[in-house]
């Protein structure tokens, strides 16, 4: 990067807020080191940084907690990381209106802690909440188990302040739930992976913290039995806030992990010591919230409803299990070789998990699977058991998995894989005509292609 640009960046945000050289190691993605990392402290400074980068034609990588930074196609050239960590305030909280305006660099955990202290919460529970920032979560459209009842960011975002590639400050939506006329601009930025603008602030709908909340776990001998129980649950009067289906590998890690961290949980999965779940089978974990008597009744009703499908050992799980559920497949292994996310019809979840595991097994690879079963969002971790880790078999399995999802009308996205694998596998699905429309939107908002160029769908 030209020294002149570095100097201007230092002048804009202060020398202490510009990192270079060895300080950049936390920001290396897919083996590529950025040229510098800059941490603006205000909306105006974000606009200045983007303006300077655009002038010099240097790509900008917006950076929240970095937990999803390697999602996507590897970047073609080194860039400037624009970190949001200094923009991490709760700007405004209107308890009476159930809304909050929050700077994009605030972590989800920090936000929830403040809100819960005031009896409210943001009904979004993605993985890695201690590190994941609001801006990153909106940009990655990340969510967790409670999306079953409460939906995703699209259901919660009512206003957004974004700096676009030409350094313009754009405000979309507002602070009231029913907004002004015009296209729903805030939603355009959800799931756009930082390719259309840098989110600096967002206004969100909140909910009161429920009086009671519980997780119930049930064991099944086979995934398809658990799937039948899920169908019965969804057709019933019960109102779960989470319906999580885990294969035996993910279940083992979940139960062992929670037991390890939370003494006493060992007792809670009745009938089986937590360290020895069945080598096959499935765990169905269902959440309920509301008034204590309603929650109690629903937990009992769930066990009754699951019994004819082979559900057994119904027992409460400690609340520490919630954050682990959000990354249950990934957490099953110390290091996963690859992670793939699928969106399929809820009725196809168990079959995808079973067939997907079979495809990997046939090539000598291990897997762990977890799903938000009620909404059809499935996550798979793939591990190459034997060294050396040849990219070929991993790439072949990922390719077959994508075909399986597509054959059922669903989608697959490669969330994480080593570069050698990424170069052999498509990261995103082909979008056809929709991809061409997205390319035109990108061209309008970022004509020089400086925001996360090339990482997202359709080469955006
Ligand atoms: C292997 C793996 C698998 C995961 N699987 C899932 C999953 O299946 N489902 C799920 O919901 N979550 C998943 N997550 C977690 C989820 O991706 C993160 O919780 C969250 O989205 C990232 O927040 P962050 O602040 O770390 O964002 P970052 O990683 O910093 O950024 C994410 C993306 O958003 C952009 N960005 C960041 N901040 C801004 C901003 N202010 N404005 C504009 N663009 C911005 C970045 O450039 C990047 O493209 C997974 C994470 C990992 C590592």
Short mmCIF file of C-alpha atoms and ligand atoms in Angstrom, two decimals:
data_model
loop_
_atom_site.label_atom_id
_atom_site.label_comp_id
_atom_site.label_asym_id
_atom_site.label_seq_id
_atom_site.Cartn_x
_atom_site.Cartn_y
_atom_site.Cartn_z
CA UNK A 1 0.00 0.00 0.00
CA UNK A 2 1.28 3.48 -0.80
CA UNK A 3 2.80 5.30 2.17
CA UNK A 4 0.75 8.35 1.29
CA UNK A 5 -2.49 6.43 1.76
CA UNK A 6 -1.32 4.98 5.08
CA UNK A 7 -0.44 8.47 6.27
CA UNK A 8 -3.86 9.81 5.31
CA UNK A 9 -5.54 6.89 7.08
CA UNK A 10 -3.49 7.61 10.23
CA UNK A 11 -4.51 11.24 10.07
CA UNK A 12 -8.15 10.25 9.63
CA UNK A 13 -8.47 7.79 12.55
CA UNK A 14 -5.31 8.30 14.65
CA UNK A 15 -2.05 6.32 14.35
CA UNK A 16 -2.98 3.96 17.21
CA UNK A 17 -5.96 2.80 15.16
CA UNK A 18 -4.04 1.73 12.07
CA UNK A 19 -2.29 -1.66 12.19
CA UNK A 20 0.39 -2.84 9.77
CA UNK A 21 3.06 -5.57 9.51
CA UNK A 22 3.07 -8.35 12.09
CA UNK A 23 0.08 -6.79 13.89
CA UNK A 24 -2.02 -8.01 10.99
CA UNK A 25 -1.79 -11.73 11.79
CA UNK A 26 -5.34 -11.95 13.27
CA UNK A 27 -6.66 -10.61 9.97
CA UNK A 28 -5.08 -13.15 7.61
CA UNK A 29 -7.84 -14.86 5.60
CA UNK A 30 -7.28 -17.77 3.21
CA UNK A 31 -3.53 -17.21 3.56
CA UNK A 32 -3.77 -13.60 2.41
CA UNK A 33 -2.51 -10.84 4.70
CA UNK A 34 -4.25 -7.48 4.35
CA UNK A 35 -2.18 -4.39 3.71
CA UNK A 36 -3.43 -2.63 6.84
CA UNK A 37 -6.27 -2.73 9.36
CA UNK A 38 -8.04 0.49 10.28
CA UNK A 39 -10.41 1.07 13.19
CA UNK A 40 -12.52 4.18 12.76
CA UNK A 41 -14.23 5.64 15.83
CA UNK A 42 -17.23 7.38 14.26
CA UNK A 43 -19.60 7.28 11.30
CA UNK A 44 -17.64 10.17 9.76
CA UNK A 45 -14.37 8.29 10.12
CA UNK A 46 -15.87 5.19 8.46
CA UNK A 47 -16.90 7.36 5.52
CA UNK A 48 -13.43 8.95 5.39
CA UNK A 49 -11.68 5.56 5.36
CA UNK A 50 -13.92 4.23 2.59
CA UNK A 51 -13.44 7.44 0.61
CA UNK A 52 -9.65 7.18 0.87
CA UNK A 53 -9.62 3.49 -0.05
CA UNK A 54 -11.91 4.09 -3.03
CA UNK A 55 -9.73 6.94 -4.27
CA UNK A 56 -6.70 4.62 -4.25
CA UNK A 57 -8.70 1.66 -5.60
CA UNK A 58 -7.84 -0.46 -2.54
CA UNK A 59 -10.49 -3.11 -1.65
CA UNK A 60 -12.12 -2.81 1.78
CA UNK A 61 -12.97 -5.78 4.01
CA UNK A 62 -15.46 -4.84 6.74
CA UNK A 63 -14.53 -6.74 9.91
CA UNK A 64 -16.70 -7.40 12.95
CA UNK A 65 -15.53 -10.29 15.14
CA UNK A 66 -13.93 -12.10 12.22
CA UNK A 67 -15.78 -15.34 13.03
CA UNK A 68 -17.12 -15.59 9.47
CA UNK A 69 -14.29 -13.77 7.72
CA UNK A 70 -13.23 -16.84 5.74
CA UNK A 71 -16.71 -17.56 4.41
CA UNK A 72 -16.75 -17.14 0.66
CA UNK A 73 -14.53 -17.27 -2.36
CA UNK A 74 -10.88 -16.39 -1.61
CA UNK A 75 -10.10 -12.72 -2.25
CA UNK A 76 -8.22 -11.97 -5.45
CA UNK A 77 -6.02 -9.26 -3.94
CA UNK A 78 -4.90 -7.91 -0.57
CA UNK A 79 -7.07 -5.28 0.98
CA UNK A 80 -7.70 -2.87 3.81
CA UNK A 81 -9.51 -4.33 6.82
CA UNK A 82 -12.06 -1.89 8.20
CA UNK A 83 -12.70 -2.98 11.79
CA UNK A 84 -15.81 -1.88 13.66
CA UNK A 85 -14.62 -2.64 17.19
CA UNK A 86 -14.52 1.01 18.27
CA UNK A 87 -18.15 1.44 17.24
CA UNK A 88 -19.64 -0.75 19.92
CA UNK A 89 -22.18 1.33 21.86
CA UNK A 90 -25.82 0.83 22.59
CA UNK A 91 -26.91 4.20 21.21
CA UNK A 92 -30.51 4.19 22.32
CA UNK A 93 -32.88 1.80 24.05
CA UNK A 94 -36.57 2.55 24.19
CA UNK A 95 -37.98 -0.11 26.53
CA UNK A 96 -41.55 1.13 26.04
CA UNK A 97 -41.26 0.80 22.26
CA UNK A 98 -39.25 -2.46 22.41
CA UNK A 99 -36.58 -1.06 20.11
CA UNK A 100 -32.86 -0.39 20.35
CA UNK A 101 -30.36 1.42 18.15
CA UNK A 102 -26.94 -0.20 18.31
CA UNK A 103 -23.53 0.45 16.74
CA UNK A 104 -22.44 -2.34 14.40
CA UNK A 105 -19.29 -3.32 16.30
CA UNK A 106 -21.08 -4.25 19.53
CA UNK A 107 -20.92 -7.98 20.16
CA UNK A 108 -24.17 -9.90 20.43
CA UNK A 109 -23.18 -11.09 23.93
CA UNK A 110 -22.53 -7.53 25.15
CA UNK A 111 -25.80 -6.31 23.69
CA UNK A 112 -27.81 -9.17 25.21
CA UNK A 113 -26.19 -8.60 28.62
CA UNK A 114 -27.27 -4.96 28.71
CA UNK A 115 -30.76 -5.69 27.39
CA UNK A 116 -31.38 -8.65 29.71
CA UNK A 117 -30.46 -6.45 32.66
CA UNK A 118 -33.45 -4.36 31.58
CA UNK A 119 -35.80 -7.31 31.05
CA UNK A 120 -35.57 -7.41 27.24
CA UNK A 121 -33.59 -9.27 24.59
CA UNK A 122 -32.82 -9.40 20.89
CA UNK A 123 -34.36 -12.67 19.70
CA UNK A 124 -31.32 -13.64 17.64
CA UNK A 125 -28.87 -16.24 18.99
CA UNK A 126 -26.06 -16.94 16.48
CA UNK A 127 -22.94 -18.92 17.32
CA UNK A 128 -19.88 -17.22 18.78
CA UNK A 129 -21.93 -14.48 20.45
CA UNK A 130 -18.93 -13.37 22.52
CA UNK A 131 -17.09 -12.38 19.34
CA UNK A 132 -19.75 -11.97 16.67
CA UNK A 133 -20.82 -8.37 16.20
CA UNK A 134 -24.20 -7.02 15.24
CA UNK A 135 -22.86 -5.77 11.88
CA UNK A 136 -21.28 -9.15 11.10
CA UNK A 137 -24.37 -11.07 12.14
CA UNK A 138 -26.62 -8.91 9.94
CA UNK A 139 -24.14 -9.14 7.06
CA UNK A 140 -23.87 -12.94 7.36
CA UNK A 141 -27.59 -13.31 8.17
CA UNK A 142 -26.49 -15.48 11.08
CA UNK A 143 -29.03 -16.96 13.44
CA UNK A 144 -29.32 -19.79 15.96
CA UNK A 145 -31.76 -22.33 17.37
CA UNK A 146 -34.39 -19.82 18.45
CA UNK A 147 -34.97 -18.81 14.82
CA UNK A 148 -37.54 -21.60 14.84
CA UNK A 149 -39.97 -19.33 16.67
CA UNK A 150 -38.50 -15.86 16.33
CA UNK A 151 -37.19 -15.82 12.76
CA UNK A 152 -33.97 -14.27 11.51
CA UNK A 153 -32.46 -10.79 11.23
CA UNK A 154 -34.93 -9.97 8.48
CA UNK A 155 -37.74 -10.12 11.02
CA UNK A 156 -35.97 -7.88 13.50
CA UNK A 157 -34.17 -5.13 11.61
CA UNK A 158 -36.20 -1.92 11.24
CA UNK A 159 -33.54 0.62 10.40
CA UNK A 160 -29.95 0.77 9.30
CA UNK A 161 -27.19 3.34 8.73
CA UNK A 162 -24.72 2.25 6.08
CA UNK A 163 -21.71 3.81 4.40
CA UNK A 164 -21.67 2.81 0.74
CA UNK A 165 -18.65 2.44 -1.53
CA UNK A 166 -18.77 6.10 -2.60
CA UNK A 167 -18.52 7.11 1.08
CA UNK A 168 -22.17 8.20 1.15
CA UNK A 169 -24.04 7.78 4.44
CA UNK A 170 -27.34 6.05 3.70
CA UNK A 171 -30.09 5.67 6.27
CA UNK A 172 -32.79 3.11 5.51
CA UNK A 173 -35.95 2.41 7.50
CA UNK A 174 -36.29 4.20 10.81
CA UNK A 175 -36.88 3.72 14.49
CA UNK A 176 -40.53 2.74 14.37
CA UNK A 177 -41.81 -0.69 13.52
CA UNK A 178 -44.05 0.58 10.70
CA UNK A 179 -41.72 2.49 8.43
CA UNK A 180 -41.88 5.08 5.66
CA UNK A 181 -42.67 4.32 2.02
CA UNK A 182 -40.05 3.10 -0.44
CA UNK A 183 -38.13 -0.11 -0.96
CA UNK A 184 -37.15 -1.92 2.22
CA UNK A 185 -33.49 -0.92 2.03
CA UNK A 186 -32.36 -2.37 5.38
CA UNK A 187 -33.16 -5.89 4.21
CA UNK A 188 -30.90 -5.44 1.19
CA UNK A 189 -27.90 -5.42 3.51
CA UNK A 190 -28.88 -8.56 5.44
CA UNK A 191 -26.81 -11.47 4.24
CA UNK A 192 -24.87 -9.30 1.77
CA UNK A 193 -21.51 -10.18 3.39
CA UNK A 194 -20.24 -6.62 3.39
CA UNK A 195 -20.40 -6.32 -0.40
CA UNK A 196 -22.85 -3.42 -0.63
CA UNK A 197 -21.90 -1.14 2.23
CA UNK A 198 -20.51 -1.00 5.75
CA UNK A 199 -23.23 -1.18 8.37
CA UNK A 200 -22.44 1.35 11.09
CA UNK A 201 -25.65 1.34 13.12
CA UNK A 202 -28.89 -0.64 13.22
CA UNK A 203 -32.28 -0.28 14.90
CA UNK A 204 -33.86 -3.53 16.00
CA UNK A 205 -37.09 -4.89 17.42
CA UNK A 206 -36.74 -6.39 20.89
CA UNK A 207 -38.80 -8.79 22.99
CA UNK A 208 -39.43 -9.07 26.73
CA UNK A 209 -37.34 -11.79 28.39
CA UNK A 210 -39.64 -14.79 28.94
CA UNK A 211 -40.35 -15.79 32.54
CA UNK A 212 -39.12 -19.30 31.98
CA UNK A 213 -37.17 -21.15 29.32
CA UNK A 214 -36.16 -24.79 29.11
CA UNK A 215 -34.48 -27.28 26.83
CA UNK A 216 -35.60 -30.90 26.72
CA UNK A 217 -33.46 -33.63 25.12
CA UNK A 218 -34.81 -36.96 23.84
CA UNK A 219 -32.88 -39.87 22.46
CA UNK A 220 -33.90 -41.88 19.38
CA UNK A 221 -32.45 -45.06 17.93
CA UNK A 222 -32.58 -43.67 14.39
CA UNK A 223 -32.54 -40.23 12.78
CA UNK A 224 -35.70 -41.02 10.88
CA UNK A 225 -37.55 -41.81 14.11
CA UNK A 226 -36.53 -38.42 15.47
CA UNK A 227 -37.71 -36.85 12.22
CA UNK A 228 -41.12 -38.49 12.66
CA UNK A 229 -41.28 -37.02 16.16
CA UNK A 230 -40.41 -33.58 14.74
CA UNK A 231 -43.30 -33.89 12.29
CA UNK A 232 -45.66 -34.82 15.12
CA UNK A 233 -44.37 -31.89 17.18
CA UNK A 234 -44.86 -29.40 14.35
CA UNK A 235 -48.39 -30.66 13.75
CA UNK A 236 -49.28 -30.36 17.45
CA UNK A 237 -50.48 -27.41 19.56
CA UNK A 238 -47.08 -27.03 21.18
CA UNK A 239 -45.09 -23.86 20.48
CA UNK A 240 -41.39 -24.71 20.69
CA UNK A 241 -38.83 -21.92 20.28
CA UNK A 242 -36.16 -24.37 19.07
CA UNK A 243 -36.26 -27.79 17.39
CA UNK A 244 -32.73 -29.12 17.04
CA UNK A 245 -31.86 -32.49 15.54
CA UNK A 246 -28.35 -33.81 16.20
CA UNK A 247 -26.70 -36.95 14.91
CA UNK A 248 -24.87 -39.15 17.42
CA UNK A 249 -21.50 -37.46 16.87
CA UNK A 250 -22.79 -33.92 17.41
CA UNK A 251 -24.94 -35.13 20.32
CA UNK A 252 -21.97 -36.76 22.02
CA UNK A 253 -19.96 -33.54 21.84
CA UNK A 254 -22.88 -31.41 22.99
CA UNK A 255 -23.69 -33.49 26.03
CA UNK A 256 -20.05 -34.05 27.01
CA UNK A 257 -19.23 -30.37 26.51
CA UNK A 258 -22.10 -29.11 28.58
CA UNK A 259 -21.46 -31.65 31.30
CA UNK A 260 -17.79 -30.67 31.43
CA UNK A 261 -18.54 -26.99 31.77
CA UNK A 262 -21.54 -27.22 33.99
CA UNK A 263 -21.12 -29.59 36.88
CA UNK A 264 -24.37 -31.27 37.71
CA UNK A 265 -25.56 -31.55 34.15
CA UNK A 266 -24.37 -35.13 34.13
CA UNK A 267 -27.48 -35.96 36.08
CA UNK A 268 -29.85 -34.21 33.73
CA UNK A 269 -29.83 -36.62 30.81
CA UNK A 270 -31.65 -39.29 32.73
CA UNK A 271 -30.87 -42.89 32.09
CA UNK A 272 -27.52 -42.49 30.31
CA UNK A 273 -24.22 -41.11 31.53
CA UNK A 274 -23.45 -38.09 29.33
CA UNK A 275 -20.03 -39.28 28.26
CA UNK A 276 -21.48 -42.39 26.60
CA UNK A 277 -24.32 -41.50 24.24
CA UNK A 278 -25.18 -44.15 21.70
CA UNK A 279 -22.72 -44.54 18.79
CA UNK A 280 -25.66 -44.35 16.45
CA UNK A 281 -29.02 -42.70 16.76
CA UNK A 282 -30.05 -39.11 17.26
CA UNK A 283 -30.76 -36.50 19.87
CA UNK A 284 -33.75 -34.20 19.54
CA UNK A 285 -33.44 -31.04 21.61
CA UNK A 286 -36.53 -28.88 21.93
CA UNK A 287 -36.81 -25.49 23.60
CA UNK A 288 -39.88 -23.88 25.16
CA UNK A 289 -40.35 -20.47 26.73
CA UNK A 290 -43.20 -18.60 28.40
CA UNK A 291 -44.91 -18.83 31.76
CA UNK A 292 -43.45 -21.59 33.96
CA UNK A 293 -46.65 -23.65 34.02
CA UNK A 294 -46.98 -23.46 30.20
CA UNK A 295 -43.34 -24.50 29.77
CA UNK A 296 -43.76 -27.36 32.23
CA UNK A 297 -46.86 -28.62 30.47
CA UNK A 298 -45.25 -28.44 27.03
CA UNK A 299 -42.16 -30.36 28.18
CA UNK A 300 -44.34 -33.18 29.52
CA UNK A 301 -46.50 -33.15 26.40
CA UNK A 302 -43.42 -33.40 24.18
CA UNK A 303 -42.30 -36.60 25.91
CA UNK A 304 -45.79 -38.08 25.50
CA UNK A 305 -45.92 -37.10 21.84
CA UNK A 306 -42.43 -38.46 21.04
CA UNK A 307 -42.86 -41.81 22.80
CA UNK A 308 -44.74 -43.57 19.95
CA UNK A 309 -41.84 -42.63 17.64
CA UNK A 310 -39.26 -44.17 19.94
CA UNK A 311 -38.30 -41.00 21.85
CA UNK A 312 -36.87 -41.93 25.24
CA UNK A 313 -34.91 -40.64 28.20
CA UNK A 314 -36.59 -37.22 28.01
CA UNK A 315 -34.63 -34.95 30.31
CA UNK A 316 -33.87 -31.27 30.74
CA UNK A 317 -30.62 -29.86 29.40
CA UNK A 318 -28.85 -27.07 31.28
CA UNK A 319 -29.17 -23.59 29.82
CA UNK A 320 -25.42 -23.70 29.00
CA UNK A 321 -26.42 -25.92 26.09
CA UNK A 322 -28.04 -23.01 24.17
CA UNK A 323 -24.86 -21.40 22.79
CA UNK A 324 -23.41 -24.84 22.05
CA UNK A 325 -26.48 -25.81 20.05
CA UNK A 326 -25.83 -22.89 17.71
CA UNK A 327 -22.57 -24.54 16.57
CA UNK A 328 -23.25 -28.17 17.46
CA UNK A 329 -21.85 -29.76 14.28
CA UNK A 330 -18.70 -27.61 14.21
CA UNK A 331 -18.02 -28.20 17.92
CA UNK A 332 -18.07 -31.98 17.48
CA UNK A 333 -14.43 -31.94 16.33
CA UNK A 334 -11.41 -30.01 17.60
CA UNK A 335 -10.84 -28.79 14.05
CA UNK A 336 -13.21 -29.47 11.17
CA UNK A 337 -11.66 -29.80 7.72
CA UNK A 338 -14.75 -28.30 6.10
CA UNK A 339 -18.16 -26.93 7.07
CA UNK A 340 -21.18 -26.82 4.81
CA UNK A 341 -24.56 -25.18 5.46
CA UNK A 342 -27.73 -26.40 3.78
CA UNK A 343 -31.23 -25.04 3.44
CA UNK A 344 -33.70 -27.79 2.58
CA UNK A 345 -37.35 -28.57 3.20
CA UNK A 346 -37.92 -29.56 6.84
CA UNK A 347 -39.21 -32.95 5.68
CA UNK A 348 -35.86 -33.65 3.96
CA UNK A 349 -33.60 -32.90 6.94
CA UNK A 350 -33.07 -36.41 8.36
CA UNK A 351 -32.60 -37.97 4.92
CA UNK A 352 -29.96 -35.36 4.01
CA UNK A 353 -28.15 -36.01 7.28
CA UNK A 354 -28.23 -39.77 6.83
CA UNK A 355 -27.29 -39.83 3.15
CA UNK A 356 -24.68 -37.09 3.58
CA UNK A 357 -22.96 -39.04 6.34
CA UNK A 358 -23.02 -42.16 4.15
CA UNK A 359 -21.39 -40.35 1.22
CA UNK A 360 -18.55 -39.18 3.50
CA UNK A 361 -18.14 -42.56 5.19
CA UNK A 362 -17.75 -44.20 1.79
CA UNK A 363 -14.66 -42.02 1.27
CA UNK A 364 -13.29 -42.65 4.75
CA UNK A 365 -14.31 -39.25 6.13
CA UNK A 366 -16.03 -38.51 9.43
CA UNK A 367 -18.94 -36.12 9.81
CA UNK A 368 -21.14 -34.46 12.42
CA UNK A 369 -24.58 -33.11 11.61
CA UNK A 370 -26.94 -30.72 13.36
CA UNK A 371 -30.11 -29.04 12.14
CA UNK A 372 -32.67 -26.45 13.04
CA UNK A 373 -35.05 -29.20 12.00
CA UNK A 374 -38.25 -27.17 11.99
CA UNK A 375 -36.92 -24.70 9.42
CA UNK A 376 -34.69 -27.02 7.36
CA UNK A 377 -31.35 -25.33 8.15
CA UNK A 378 -28.70 -28.05 8.35
CA UNK A 379 -25.03 -27.75 9.21
CA UNK A 380 -22.38 -30.41 8.57
CA UNK A 381 -18.78 -30.70 9.71
CA UNK A 382 -16.45 -32.91 7.70
CA UNK A 383 -13.16 -34.28 8.97
CA UNK A 384 -10.46 -36.07 7.06
CA UNK A 385 -9.41 -38.78 9.50
CA UNK A 386 -6.13 -39.85 7.99
CA UNK A 387 -3.07 -37.74 7.15
CA UNK A 388 -2.13 -36.47 4.63
CA UNK A 389 -5.33 -34.50 4.12
CA UNK A 390 -5.78 -34.83 0.42
CA UNK A 391 -8.20 -32.22 -0.90
CA UNK A 392 -9.65 -34.65 -3.46
CA UNK A 393 -11.96 -36.77 -1.27
CA UNK A 394 -13.10 -33.75 0.77
CA UNK A 395 -13.90 -31.81 -2.39
CA UNK A 396 -15.72 -34.82 -3.85
CA UNK A 397 -17.92 -35.21 -0.77
CA UNK A 398 -18.75 -31.50 -0.70
CA UNK A 399 -19.67 -31.65 -4.37
CA UNK A 400 -21.98 -34.61 -3.77
CA UNK A 401 -23.57 -32.88 -0.79
CA UNK A 402 -24.36 -29.82 -2.90
CA UNK A 403 -25.98 -32.03 -5.53
CA UNK A 404 -28.07 -33.75 -2.86
CA UNK A 405 -29.38 -30.41 -1.59
CA UNK A 406 -30.09 -29.15 -5.08
CA UNK A 407 -31.86 -32.35 -6.11
CA UNK A 408 -34.44 -31.66 -3.40
CA UNK A 409 -34.81 -28.00 -4.41
CA UNK A 410 -32.55 -26.76 -1.60
CA UNK A 411 -29.28 -24.87 -1.37
CA UNK A 412 -25.79 -25.46 -0.02
CA UNK A 413 -23.00 -23.04 0.86
CA UNK A 414 -19.44 -23.95 1.74
CA UNK A 415 -18.77 -22.10 4.99
CA UNK A 416 -15.25 -23.16 5.64
CA UNK A 417 -12.58 -25.23 3.90
CA UNK A 418 -8.84 -25.05 3.32
CA UNK A 419 -7.78 -23.12 0.24
CA UNK A 420 -6.81 -26.32 -1.58
CA UNK A 421 -10.40 -27.55 -1.22
CA UNK A 422 -11.98 -24.19 -1.98
CA UNK A 423 -10.16 -24.12 -5.29
CA UNK A 424 -11.86 -27.39 -6.29
CA UNK A 425 -15.38 -26.77 -5.01
CA UNK A 426 -17.96 -24.13 -5.69
CA UNK A 427 -18.43 -22.05 -2.53
CA UNK A 428 -21.86 -20.68 -3.41
CA UNK A 429 -24.73 -22.10 -5.47
CA UNK A 430 -25.30 -20.84 -9.03
CA UNK A 431 -28.08 -18.29 -8.86
CA UNK A 432 -28.98 -18.06 -12.56
CA UNK A 433 -31.04 -14.98 -13.44
CA UNK A 434 -31.20 -13.87 -9.80
CA UNK A 435 -27.39 -13.70 -9.82
CA UNK A 436 -27.49 -11.29 -12.77
CA UNK A 437 -29.89 -8.99 -10.90
CA UNK A 438 -27.60 -9.09 -7.88
CA UNK A 439 -24.62 -8.19 -10.06
CA UNK A 440 -26.53 -5.12 -11.29
CA UNK A 441 -27.40 -4.07 -7.71
CA UNK A 442 -23.73 -4.46 -6.79
CA UNK A 443 -22.70 -2.38 -9.81
CA UNK A 444 -25.08 0.41 -8.77
CA UNK A 445 -23.92 0.55 -5.15
CA UNK A 446 -20.25 -0.31 -5.62
CA UNK A 447 -19.32 0.39 -9.27
CA UNK A 448 -15.57 0.16 -8.63
CA UNK A 449 -15.99 -3.15 -6.76
CA UNK A 450 -14.08 -2.15 -3.63
CA UNK A 451 -16.26 -3.77 -0.93
CA UNK A 452 -15.24 -7.41 -0.30
CA UNK A 453 -14.80 -7.90 -4.07
CA UNK A 454 -15.32 -11.40 -5.41
CA UNK A 455 -16.12 -13.15 -2.14
CA UNK A 456 -19.87 -13.51 -2.56
CA UNK A 457 -22.34 -15.16 -4.94
CA UNK A 458 -22.16 -14.59 -8.70
CA UNK A 459 -18.63 -13.17 -8.34
CA UNK A 460 -19.98 -10.13 -6.49
C1 LIG B 1 -17.13 -22.40 10.44
C2 LIG B 1 -18.27 -21.49 10.86
C3 LIG B 1 -19.56 -21.89 10.64
C4 LIG B 1 -20.63 -21.07 11.00
N1 LIG B 1 -21.88 -21.52 10.72
C5 LIG B 1 -22.93 -20.75 10.99
C6 LIG B 1 -24.24 -21.18 10.63
O1 LIG B 1 -24.43 -22.26 10.10
N2 LIG B 1 -25.27 -20.38 10.89
C7 LIG B 1 -25.07 -19.18 11.49
O2 LIG B 1 -26.05 -18.49 11.69
N3 LIG B 1 -23.85 -18.76 11.86
C8 LIG B 1 -22.77 -19.50 11.62
N4 LIG B 1 -21.51 -19.08 11.98
C9 LIG B 1 -21.35 -17.88 12.79
C10 LIG B 1 -21.62 -16.58 12.11
O3 LIG B 1 -21.10 -16.56 10.84
C11 LIG B 1 -21.08 -15.47 12.98
O4 LIG B 1 -21.68 -15.57 14.23
C12 LIG B 1 -21.40 -14.05 12.54
O5 LIG B 1 -22.14 -13.96 11.40
C13 LIG B 1 -20.18 -13.30 12.18
O6 LIG B 1 -20.07 -12.12 12.95
P1 LIG B 1 -18.68 -11.39 13.00
O7 LIG B 1 -18.87 -10.10 13.71
O8 LIG B 1 -17.62 -12.30 13.48
O9 LIG B 1 -18.49 -11.05 11.45
P2 LIG B 1 -17.21 -11.10 10.54
O10 LIG B 1 -16.70 -12.48 10.41
O11 LIG B 1 -16.27 -10.06 10.95
O12 LIG B 1 -17.89 -10.67 9.19
C14 LIG B 1 -18.83 -11.49 8.49
C15 LIG B 1 -19.06 -10.86 7.11
O13 LIG B 1 -19.74 -9.63 7.25
C16 LIG B 1 -18.92 -8.53 6.83
N5 LIG B 1 -19.07 -7.50 7.86
C17 LIG B 1 -18.70 -7.52 9.17
N6 LIG B 1 -19.08 -6.42 9.80
C18 LIG B 1 -19.73 -5.66 8.89
C19 LIG B 1 -20.37 -4.38 8.92
N7 LIG B 1 -20.44 -3.66 10.03
N8 LIG B 1 -20.90 -3.91 7.76
C20 LIG B 1 -20.83 -4.63 6.62
N9 LIG B 1 -20.25 -5.83 6.52
C21 LIG B 1 -19.71 -6.33 7.64
C22 LIG B 1 -17.51 -9.09 6.70
O14 LIG B 1 -16.76 -8.45 5.71
C23 LIG B 1 -17.78 -10.55 6.35
O15 LIG B 1 -18.05 -10.71 4.98
C24 LIG B 1 -20.41 -19.85 11.64
C25 LIG B 1 -19.10 -19.44 11.87
C26 LIG B 1 -18.04 -20.25 11.49
C27 LIG B 1 -16.64 -19.81 11.77
#
